[in-house]
Each structure stands twice: as structure tokens, then as C-alpha cells.
């Protein structure tokens, strides 16, 4: 089995080298970029996971994440933010961008390694399925992790894709926010219910007319109306 490739993006040289050394000891192939601009030239779609700092000169980590999530070629690449920005609002902003985890500095290397293992396990151990879900012109290909509307691909970050796949797989079923959190976010991440609401809002806006098919049942949750 090919080794996982991890891209570390941080402008602190010492921190980058510490992460590189410890990740390589764990058996990962590791590349380092000292800016978001440099990272974007390194074929980010080829990596299994990106460890991304937020506070960097030039393009910050949030902006880089948005660039990646808005591009269908990189929208599904897992991102873990590692940053000194540790407020609840910062964490929610990062998760809303489609990040898979958010680690506040200062952190222990053991914690980072555990989070990396958890995210890689979750994002690579899902059963391979060639099931394609369709609703009129909306097509969700779970094998290719691709969403399209009337033949035009729609770039969806992993979380938005997984929410859509969950709802479309169970038309007419209303999922509570807690159910969506348990199925879409890993147990290691503390996520507030309103993160679900924000992701649903973003998903609706990207699906055009089909966004209206995602219904809200006040006091209960969300579902897809067939």
C-alpha cells in the first residue's frame, strides 16, 4: 500500500522540521512549504492530508483553504489547521471552510500525530462504492467524490459533500444536528451545532434550485425532499 503523503504548511522553520521528522518516523512521506503561495505550487491534490497554519505572511491559511475547497481537484483533500488562533469563532471559521480538524498552538507532537491518524483513518477507510445518487439533474458520485448539476461539476468541500450524500441517500428522512455531527465529523473534534447550520446554508447556495430540496424541520433538523 502506498504511503500517505502529508504537506506541512507553516512559516516557522523549526516547527516545520519537528513535524516533518516526527511524521516521517510514523511512516509518512512529508513535504514542507513555508507559505501558502509556495504550497499552492506543489500540486496539493497529490497529498493525502495538509497540515496548515493560519497566521502566515501573504496569503493566510484560511484563504488557502478556501482556494483548495473551491477547486474540484482539491476540494476533497483533508485539512487540519494548526494555529495559535484558538478562539471558538476561529475554530468554527476553520471547520466551516471544510477543515477536518482544528488544533490550537501550543500543541504536543503526540496530539498532532493522533489527530493525523484519526483523520486519515476516517477519510481512507470508508468502503469503496460505485453507487451514484441521482435526483433529476443532480448527481452525486460517491466513488469519485464528485457532485454535478446538469453535467457541470460543483466543487464541494468534504463536509458539504458528506452532508449532501447523507441526506440524498435517505430522501424524506429528517436528521437531527446531533446525528449529522456524529456521521460527518470525527469524534475527536468538538463541533458546535451551528457549524451544521452554516454548512447547510453554504451547500444550499451551491446547489442552485436543488438547494430548496434540503428542507429544515424546526426543532428537528434537516432532510432532502424527494
PDB file of C-alpha atoms in Angstrom:
ATOM      1  CA  UNK A   1       0.000   0.000   0.000  1.00  0.00           C
ATOM      2  CA  UNK A   2       1.352   3.433  -0.900  1.00  0.00           C
ATOM      3  CA  UNK A   3       2.418   5.607   1.990  1.00  0.00           C
ATOM      4  CA  UNK A   4       0.328   8.641   2.812  1.00  0.00           C
ATOM      5  CA  UNK A   5       1.796  11.954   1.642  1.00  0.00           C
ATOM      6  CA  UNK A   6       1.426  14.909   4.005  1.00  0.00           C
ATOM      7  CA  UNK A   7       2.071  18.569   3.214  1.00  0.00           C
ATOM      8  CA  UNK A   8       3.064  20.793   6.151  1.00  0.00           C
ATOM      9  CA  UNK A   9       2.436  24.499   5.530  1.00  0.00           C
ATOM     10  CA  UNK A  10       3.867  26.838   8.188  1.00  0.00           C
ATOM     11  CA  UNK A  11       6.249  29.804   8.164  1.00  0.00           C
ATOM     12  CA  UNK A  12       8.080  28.628  11.310  1.00  0.00           C
ATOM     13  CA  UNK A  13      11.138  26.644  10.155  1.00  0.00           C
ATOM     14  CA  UNK A  14      11.742  24.900  13.478  1.00  0.00           C
ATOM     15  CA  UNK A  15       8.149  23.788  13.782  1.00  0.00           C
ATOM     16  CA  UNK A  16       8.096  22.512  10.203  1.00  0.00           C
ATOM     17  CA  UNK A  17      11.191  20.411  10.752  1.00  0.00           C
ATOM     18  CA  UNK A  18       9.861  18.985  14.028  1.00  0.00           C
ATOM     19  CA  UNK A  19       6.623  17.973  12.322  1.00  0.00           C
ATOM     20  CA  UNK A  20       8.489  16.568   9.321  1.00  0.00           C
ATOM     21  CA  UNK A  21      10.802  14.455  11.497  1.00  0.00           C
ATOM     22  CA  UNK A  22       8.049  13.012  13.663  1.00  0.00           C
ATOM     23  CA  UNK A  23       5.675  12.365  10.763  1.00  0.00           C
ATOM     24  CA  UNK A  24       8.431  10.587   8.826  1.00  0.00           C
ATOM     25  CA  UNK A  25       9.166   8.431  11.878  1.00  0.00           C
ATOM     26  CA  UNK A  26       5.492   7.444  11.763  1.00  0.00           C
ATOM     27  CA  UNK A  27       5.988   6.305   8.167  1.00  0.00           C
ATOM     28  CA  UNK A  28       4.528   9.204   6.197  1.00  0.00           C
ATOM     29  CA  UNK A  29       6.068  10.921   3.182  1.00  0.00           C
ATOM     30  CA  UNK A  30       6.310  14.605   4.132  1.00  0.00           C
ATOM     31  CA  UNK A  31       6.829  17.805   2.157  1.00  0.00           C
ATOM     32  CA  UNK A  32       7.143  21.290   3.660  1.00  0.00           C
ATOM     33  CA  UNK A  33       6.061  24.696   2.367  1.00  0.00           C
ATOM     34  CA  UNK A  34       6.824  27.917   4.228  1.00  0.00           C
ATOM     35  CA  UNK A  35       3.962  29.911   2.717  1.00  0.00           C
ATOM     36  CA  UNK A  36       0.533  29.319   1.239  1.00  0.00           C
ATOM     37  CA  UNK A  37       1.759  30.627  -2.088  1.00  0.00           C
ATOM     38  CA  UNK A  38       4.558  28.038  -2.161  1.00  0.00           C
ATOM     39  CA  UNK A  39       2.179  25.253  -1.116  1.00  0.00           C
ATOM     40  CA  UNK A  40      -0.203  26.004  -3.983  1.00  0.00           C
ATOM     41  CA  UNK A  41       2.623  25.368  -6.475  1.00  0.00           C
ATOM     42  CA  UNK A  42       3.304  21.897  -5.018  1.00  0.00           C
ATOM     43  CA  UNK A  43       0.343  20.024  -6.554  1.00  0.00           C
ATOM     44  CA  UNK A  44      -1.750  19.920  -3.347  1.00  0.00           C
ATOM     45  CA  UNK A  45      -4.190  17.485  -4.968  1.00  0.00           C
ATOM     46  CA  UNK A  46      -1.476  14.815  -4.765  1.00  0.00           C
ATOM     47  CA  UNK A  47      -1.352  14.842  -0.955  1.00  0.00           C
ATOM     48  CA  UNK A  48      -3.329  12.665   1.454  1.00  0.00           C
ATOM     49  CA  UNK A  49      -3.534  15.435   4.063  1.00  0.00           C
ATOM     50  CA  UNK A  50      -2.473  19.056   4.586  1.00  0.00           C
ATOM     51  CA  UNK A  51      -1.361  20.430   7.964  1.00  0.00           C
ATOM     52  CA  UNK A  52      -1.982  24.140   7.595  1.00  0.00           C
ATOM     53  CA  UNK A  53      -1.060  27.129   9.744  1.00  0.00           C
ATOM     54  CA  UNK A  54      -3.441  30.097   9.693  1.00  0.00           C
ATOM     55  CA  UNK A  55      -1.285  33.107  10.579  1.00  0.00           C
ATOM     56  CA  UNK A  56       1.287  33.468   7.785  1.00  0.00           C
ATOM     57  CA  UNK A  57       2.633  36.407   5.814  1.00  0.00           C
ATOM     58  CA  UNK A  58       0.948  36.937   2.475  1.00  0.00           C
ATOM     59  CA  UNK A  59      -1.967  34.561   1.964  1.00  0.00           C
ATOM     60  CA  UNK A  60      -3.148  33.205   5.301  1.00  0.00           C
ATOM     61  CA  UNK A  61      -4.261  29.638   5.939  1.00  0.00           C
ATOM     62  CA  UNK A  62      -7.981  30.406   5.802  1.00  0.00           C
ATOM     63  CA  UNK A  63      -7.603  31.943   2.340  1.00  0.00           C
ATOM     64  CA  UNK A  64      -5.550  28.997   1.135  1.00  0.00           C
ATOM     65  CA  UNK A  65      -8.155  26.566   2.442  1.00  0.00           C
ATOM     66  CA  UNK A  66     -10.876  28.447   0.563  1.00  0.00           C
ATOM     67  CA  UNK A  67      -8.832  28.254  -2.658  1.00  0.00           C
ATOM     68  CA  UNK A  68      -8.478  24.488  -2.186  1.00  0.00           C
ATOM     69  CA  UNK A  69     -12.118  23.876  -1.275  1.00  0.00           C
ATOM     70  CA  UNK A  70     -13.393  25.962  -4.195  1.00  0.00           C
ATOM     71  CA  UNK A  71     -11.404  23.834  -6.672  1.00  0.00           C
ATOM     72  CA  UNK A  72     -12.950  20.467  -7.568  1.00  0.00           C
ATOM     73  CA  UNK A  73      -9.463  18.946  -7.937  1.00  0.00           C
ATOM     74  CA  UNK A  74      -8.530  19.711  -4.317  1.00  0.00           C
ATOM     75  CA  UNK A  75     -11.885  20.070  -2.546  1.00  0.00           C
ATOM     76  CA  UNK A  76     -11.662  16.563  -1.071  1.00  0.00           C
ATOM     77  CA  UNK A  77      -8.090  16.842   0.307  1.00  0.00           C
ATOM     78  CA  UNK A  78      -8.322  16.709   4.137  1.00  0.00           C
ATOM     79  CA  UNK A  79      -7.048  19.770   6.019  1.00  0.00           C
ATOM     80  CA  UNK A  80      -6.024  20.062   9.665  1.00  0.00           C
ATOM     81  CA  UNK A  81      -5.465  23.614  10.874  1.00  0.00           C
ATOM     82  CA  UNK A  82      -2.596  24.010  13.374  1.00  0.00           C
ATOM     83  CA  UNK A  83      -2.704  27.570  14.641  1.00  0.00           C
ATOM     84  CA  UNK A  84      -2.281  29.981  17.537  1.00  0.00           C
ATOM     85  CA  UNK A  85      -5.735  31.390  16.748  1.00  0.00           C
ATOM     86  CA  UNK A  86      -7.596  29.484  19.424  1.00  0.00           C
ATOM     87  CA  UNK A  87     -10.923  31.219  19.963  1.00  0.00           C
ATOM     88  CA  UNK A  88     -14.193  29.398  19.401  1.00  0.00           C
ATOM     89  CA  UNK A  89     -15.004  31.713  16.482  1.00  0.00           C
ATOM     90  CA  UNK A  90     -11.658  30.877  14.837  1.00  0.00           C
ATOM     91  CA  UNK A  91     -12.284  27.151  15.210  1.00  0.00           C
ATOM     92  CA  UNK A  92     -15.777  27.446  13.774  1.00  0.00           C
ATOM     93  CA  UNK A  93     -14.481  29.547  10.869  1.00  0.00           C
ATOM     94  CA  UNK A  94     -11.893  26.877  10.072  1.00  0.00           C
ATOM     95  CA  UNK A  95     -14.341  23.998  10.275  1.00  0.00           C
ATOM     96  CA  UNK A  96     -16.864  25.907   8.188  1.00  0.00           C
ATOM     97  CA  UNK A  97     -14.262  26.143   5.436  1.00  0.00           C
ATOM     98  CA  UNK A  98     -14.306  22.365   5.269  1.00  0.00           C
ATOM     99  CA  UNK A  99     -11.351  21.540   7.529  1.00  0.00           C
ATOM    100  CA  UNK A 100     -11.338  18.083   9.097  1.00  0.00           C
ATOM    101  CA  UNK A 101      -9.806  19.180  12.392  1.00  0.00           C
ATOM    102  CA  UNK A 102      -8.504  22.260  14.213  1.00  0.00           C
ATOM    103  CA  UNK A 103      -5.545  22.090  16.619  1.00  0.00           C
ATOM    104  CA  UNK A 104      -4.587  25.091  18.739  1.00  0.00           C
ATOM    105  CA  UNK A 105      -0.968  26.021  19.418  1.00  0.00           C
ATOM    106  CA  UNK A 106       0.943  25.288  21.519  1.00  0.00           C
ATOM    107  CA  UNK A 107       0.299  21.596  20.957  1.00  0.00           C
ATOM    108  CA  UNK A 108       2.121  18.365  21.660  1.00  0.00           C
ATOM    109  CA  UNK A 109       3.525  16.338  18.784  1.00  0.00           C
ATOM    110  CA  UNK A 110       1.696  13.307  20.180  1.00  0.00           C
ATOM    111  CA  UNK A 111      -1.588  15.173  19.858  1.00  0.00           C
ATOM    112  CA  UNK A 112      -0.871  16.131  16.243  1.00  0.00           C
ATOM    113  CA  UNK A 113       0.108  12.565  15.339  1.00  0.00           C
ATOM    114  CA  UNK A 114      -3.066  11.217  16.926  1.00  0.00           C
ATOM    115  CA  UNK A 115      -5.228  13.716  15.017  1.00  0.00           C
ATOM    116  CA  UNK A 116      -3.419  12.893  11.756  1.00  0.00           C
ATOM    117  CA  UNK A 117      -4.012   9.165  12.252  1.00  0.00           C
ATOM    118  CA  UNK A 118      -7.685   9.752  13.080  1.00  0.00           C
ATOM    119  CA  UNK A 119      -8.345  11.929  10.034  1.00  0.00           C
ATOM    120  CA  UNK A 120      -6.500   9.603   7.649  1.00  0.00           C
ATOM    121  CA  UNK A 121      -8.302   6.581   9.060  1.00  0.00           C
ATOM    122  CA  UNK A 122     -11.655   8.244   8.665  1.00  0.00           C
ATOM    123  CA  UNK A 123     -11.025   9.609   5.179  1.00  0.00           C
ATOM    124  CA  UNK A 124      -9.427   6.484   3.710  1.00  0.00           C
ATOM    125  CA  UNK A 125     -11.259   3.620   5.426  1.00  0.00           C
ATOM    126  CA  UNK A 126     -14.696   4.348   4.026  1.00  0.00           C
ATOM    127  CA  UNK A 127     -15.908   1.422   1.898  1.00  0.00           C
ATOM    128  CA  UNK A 128     -15.319   1.979  -1.791  1.00  0.00           C
ATOM    129  CA  UNK A 129     -18.656   2.372  -3.519  1.00  0.00           C
ATOM    130  CA  UNK A 130     -19.554   2.979  -7.103  1.00  0.00           C
ATOM    131  CA  UNK A 131     -23.064   3.973  -6.075  1.00  0.00           C
ATOM    132  CA  UNK A 132     -24.229   7.075  -7.876  1.00  0.00           C
ATOM    133  CA  UNK A 133     -27.100   9.003  -6.356  1.00  0.00           C
ATOM    134  CA  UNK A 134     -29.338  10.981  -8.690  1.00  0.00           C
ATOM    135  CA  UNK A 135     -32.190  13.389  -8.279  1.00  0.00           C
ATOM    136  CA  UNK A 136     -33.237  14.804 -11.631  1.00  0.00           C
ATOM    137  CA  UNK A 137     -30.159  16.750 -12.827  1.00  0.00           C
ATOM    138  CA  UNK A 138     -28.315  16.461  -9.504  1.00  0.00           C
ATOM    139  CA  UNK A 139     -25.752  13.643  -9.480  1.00  0.00           C
ATOM    140  CA  UNK A 140     -23.588  12.610  -6.525  1.00  0.00           C
ATOM    141  CA  UNK A 141     -20.878  10.089  -7.391  1.00  0.00           C
ATOM    142  CA  UNK A 142     -19.644   8.558  -4.143  1.00  0.00           C
ATOM    143  CA  UNK A 143     -16.862   6.623  -5.865  1.00  0.00           C
ATOM    144  CA  UNK A 144     -15.287   9.718  -7.415  1.00  0.00           C
ATOM    145  CA  UNK A 145     -16.462  12.029  -4.599  1.00  0.00           C
ATOM    146  CA  UNK A 146     -17.945  14.310  -7.223  1.00  0.00           C
ATOM    147  CA  UNK A 147     -21.140  16.329  -7.418  1.00  0.00           C
ATOM    148  CA  UNK A 148     -22.575  17.691 -10.657  1.00  0.00           C
ATOM    149  CA  UNK A 149     -25.662  19.596 -11.722  1.00  0.00           C
ATOM    150  CA  UNK A 150     -26.879  19.157 -15.297  1.00  0.00           C
ATOM    151  CA  UNK A 151     -23.438  17.857 -16.247  1.00  0.00           C
ATOM    152  CA  UNK A 152     -21.477  20.703 -14.636  1.00  0.00           C
ATOM    153  CA  UNK A 153     -19.249  19.778 -11.698  1.00  0.00           C
ATOM    154  CA  UNK A 154     -19.831  21.581  -8.412  1.00  0.00           C
ATOM    155  CA  UNK A 155     -16.809  21.902  -6.091  1.00  0.00           C
ATOM    156  CA  UNK A 156     -17.864  20.738  -2.632  1.00  0.00           C
ATOM    157  CA  UNK A 157     -15.546  20.505   0.380  1.00  0.00           C
ATOM    158  CA  UNK A 158     -15.562  17.101   2.057  1.00  0.00           C
ATOM    159  CA  UNK A 159     -18.012  18.081   4.795  1.00  0.00           C
ATOM    160  CA  UNK A 160     -20.558  19.554   2.393  1.00  0.00           C
ATOM    161  CA  UNK A 161     -20.229  16.516   0.121  1.00  0.00           C
ATOM    162  CA  UNK A 162     -20.743  14.118   3.031  1.00  0.00           C
ATOM    163  CA  UNK A 163     -23.786  16.037   4.282  1.00  0.00           C
ATOM    164  CA  UNK A 164     -25.325  16.019   0.800  1.00  0.00           C
ATOM    165  CA  UNK A 165     -24.561  12.316   0.335  1.00  0.00           C
ATOM    166  CA  UNK A 166     -26.118  11.538   3.723  1.00  0.00           C
ATOM    167  CA  UNK A 167     -29.312  13.468   3.010  1.00  0.00           C
ATOM    168  CA  UNK A 168     -29.656  12.284  -0.598  1.00  0.00           C
ATOM    169  CA  UNK A 169     -29.109   8.672   0.482  1.00  0.00           C
ATOM    170  CA  UNK A 170     -32.114   8.963   2.784  1.00  0.00           C
ATOM    171  CA  UNK A 171     -34.724  11.081   0.997  1.00  0.00           C
ATOM    172  CA  UNK A 172     -37.587  12.097   3.241  1.00  0.00           C
ATOM    173  CA  UNK A 173     -35.671  11.317   6.454  1.00  0.00           C
ATOM    174  CA  UNK A 174     -35.017  14.175   8.857  1.00  0.00           C
ATOM    175  CA  UNK A 175     -31.615  14.028  10.558  1.00  0.00           C
ATOM    176  CA  UNK A 176     -31.046  15.938  13.777  1.00  0.00           C
ATOM    177  CA  UNK A 177     -27.985  18.169  14.030  1.00  0.00           C
ATOM    178  CA  UNK A 178     -26.500  15.692  16.510  1.00  0.00           C
ATOM    179  CA  UNK A 179     -26.931  12.828  14.010  1.00  0.00           C
ATOM    180  CA  UNK A 180     -25.259  14.846  11.248  1.00  0.00           C
ATOM    181  CA  UNK A 181     -22.376  15.759  13.554  1.00  0.00           C
ATOM    182  CA  UNK A 182     -21.823  12.126  14.567  1.00  0.00           C
ATOM    183  CA  UNK A 183     -21.783  10.928  10.949  1.00  0.00           C
ATOM    184  CA  UNK A 184     -19.835  13.740   9.263  1.00  0.00           C
ATOM    185  CA  UNK A 185     -17.375  14.991  11.907  1.00  0.00           C
ATOM    186  CA  UNK A 186     -14.893  12.733  13.732  1.00  0.00           C
ATOM    187  CA  UNK A 187     -15.406  12.094  17.417  1.00  0.00           C
ATOM    188  CA  UNK A 188     -12.061  13.722  18.200  1.00  0.00           C
ATOM    189  CA  UNK A 189     -13.308  17.142  17.117  1.00  0.00           C
ATOM    190  CA  UNK A 190     -15.546  19.298  19.293  1.00  0.00           C
ATOM    191  CA  UNK A 191     -18.026  20.937  16.933  1.00  0.00           C
ATOM    192  CA  UNK A 192     -20.984  23.117  17.786  1.00  0.00           C
ATOM    193  CA  UNK A 193     -24.419  22.532  16.308  1.00  0.00           C
ATOM    194  CA  UNK A 194     -24.346  25.832  14.420  1.00  0.00           C
ATOM    195  CA  UNK A 195     -21.477  24.521  12.295  1.00  0.00           C
ATOM    196  CA  UNK A 196     -24.043  22.184  10.735  1.00  0.00           C
ATOM    197  CA  UNK A 197     -26.355  25.116  10.041  1.00  0.00           C
ATOM    198  CA  UNK A 198     -23.605  27.106   8.320  1.00  0.00           C
ATOM    199  CA  UNK A 199     -22.562  24.144   6.166  1.00  0.00           C
ATOM    200  CA  UNK A 200     -26.174  23.529   5.159  1.00  0.00           C
ATOM    201  CA  UNK A 201     -26.508  27.196   4.162  1.00  0.00           C
ATOM    202  CA  UNK A 202     -23.337  27.002   2.049  1.00  0.00           C
ATOM    203  CA  UNK A 203     -24.485  23.754   0.463  1.00  0.00           C
ATOM    204  CA  UNK A 204     -27.882  25.162  -0.450  1.00  0.00           C
ATOM    205  CA  UNK A 205     -26.293  28.178  -2.138  1.00  0.00           C
ATOM    206  CA  UNK A 206     -24.095  25.939  -4.324  1.00  0.00           C
ATOM    207  CA  UNK A 207     -26.901  23.626  -5.432  1.00  0.00           C
ATOM    208  CA  UNK A 208     -28.993  26.332  -7.068  1.00  0.00           C
ATOM    209  CA  UNK A 209     -32.611  25.228  -7.485  1.00  0.00           C
ATOM    210  CA  UNK A 210     -31.807  21.896  -5.847  1.00  0.00           C
ATOM    211  CA  UNK A 211     -30.832  23.714  -2.670  1.00  0.00           C
ATOM    212  CA  UNK A 212     -34.539  24.145  -1.988  1.00  0.00           C
ATOM    213  CA  UNK A 213     -34.795  20.361  -1.745  1.00  0.00           C
ATOM    214  CA  UNK A 214     -32.819  20.485   1.502  1.00  0.00           C
ATOM    215  CA  UNK A 215     -35.586  21.191   3.973  1.00  0.00           C
ATOM    216  CA  UNK A 216     -35.493  22.356   7.578  1.00  0.00           C
ATOM    217  CA  UNK A 217     -37.866  20.955  10.185  1.00  0.00           C
ATOM    218  CA  UNK A 218     -37.761  23.437  13.033  1.00  0.00           C
ATOM    219  CA  UNK A 219     -36.744  21.777  16.273  1.00  0.00           C
ATOM    220  CA  UNK A 220     -35.774  18.554  14.493  1.00  0.00           C
ATOM    221  CA  UNK A 221     -33.138  19.003  11.788  1.00  0.00           C
ATOM    222  CA  UNK A 222     -32.587  18.637   8.049  1.00  0.00           C
ATOM    223  CA  UNK A 223     -33.590  16.325   5.232  1.00  0.00           C
ATOM    224  CA  UNK A 224     -33.802  16.012   1.444  1.00  0.00           C
ATOM    225  CA  UNK A 225     -37.271  16.293  -0.046  1.00  0.00           C
ATOM    226  CA  UNK A 226     -37.726  13.783  -2.867  1.00  0.00           C
TER     227      UNK A 226
END
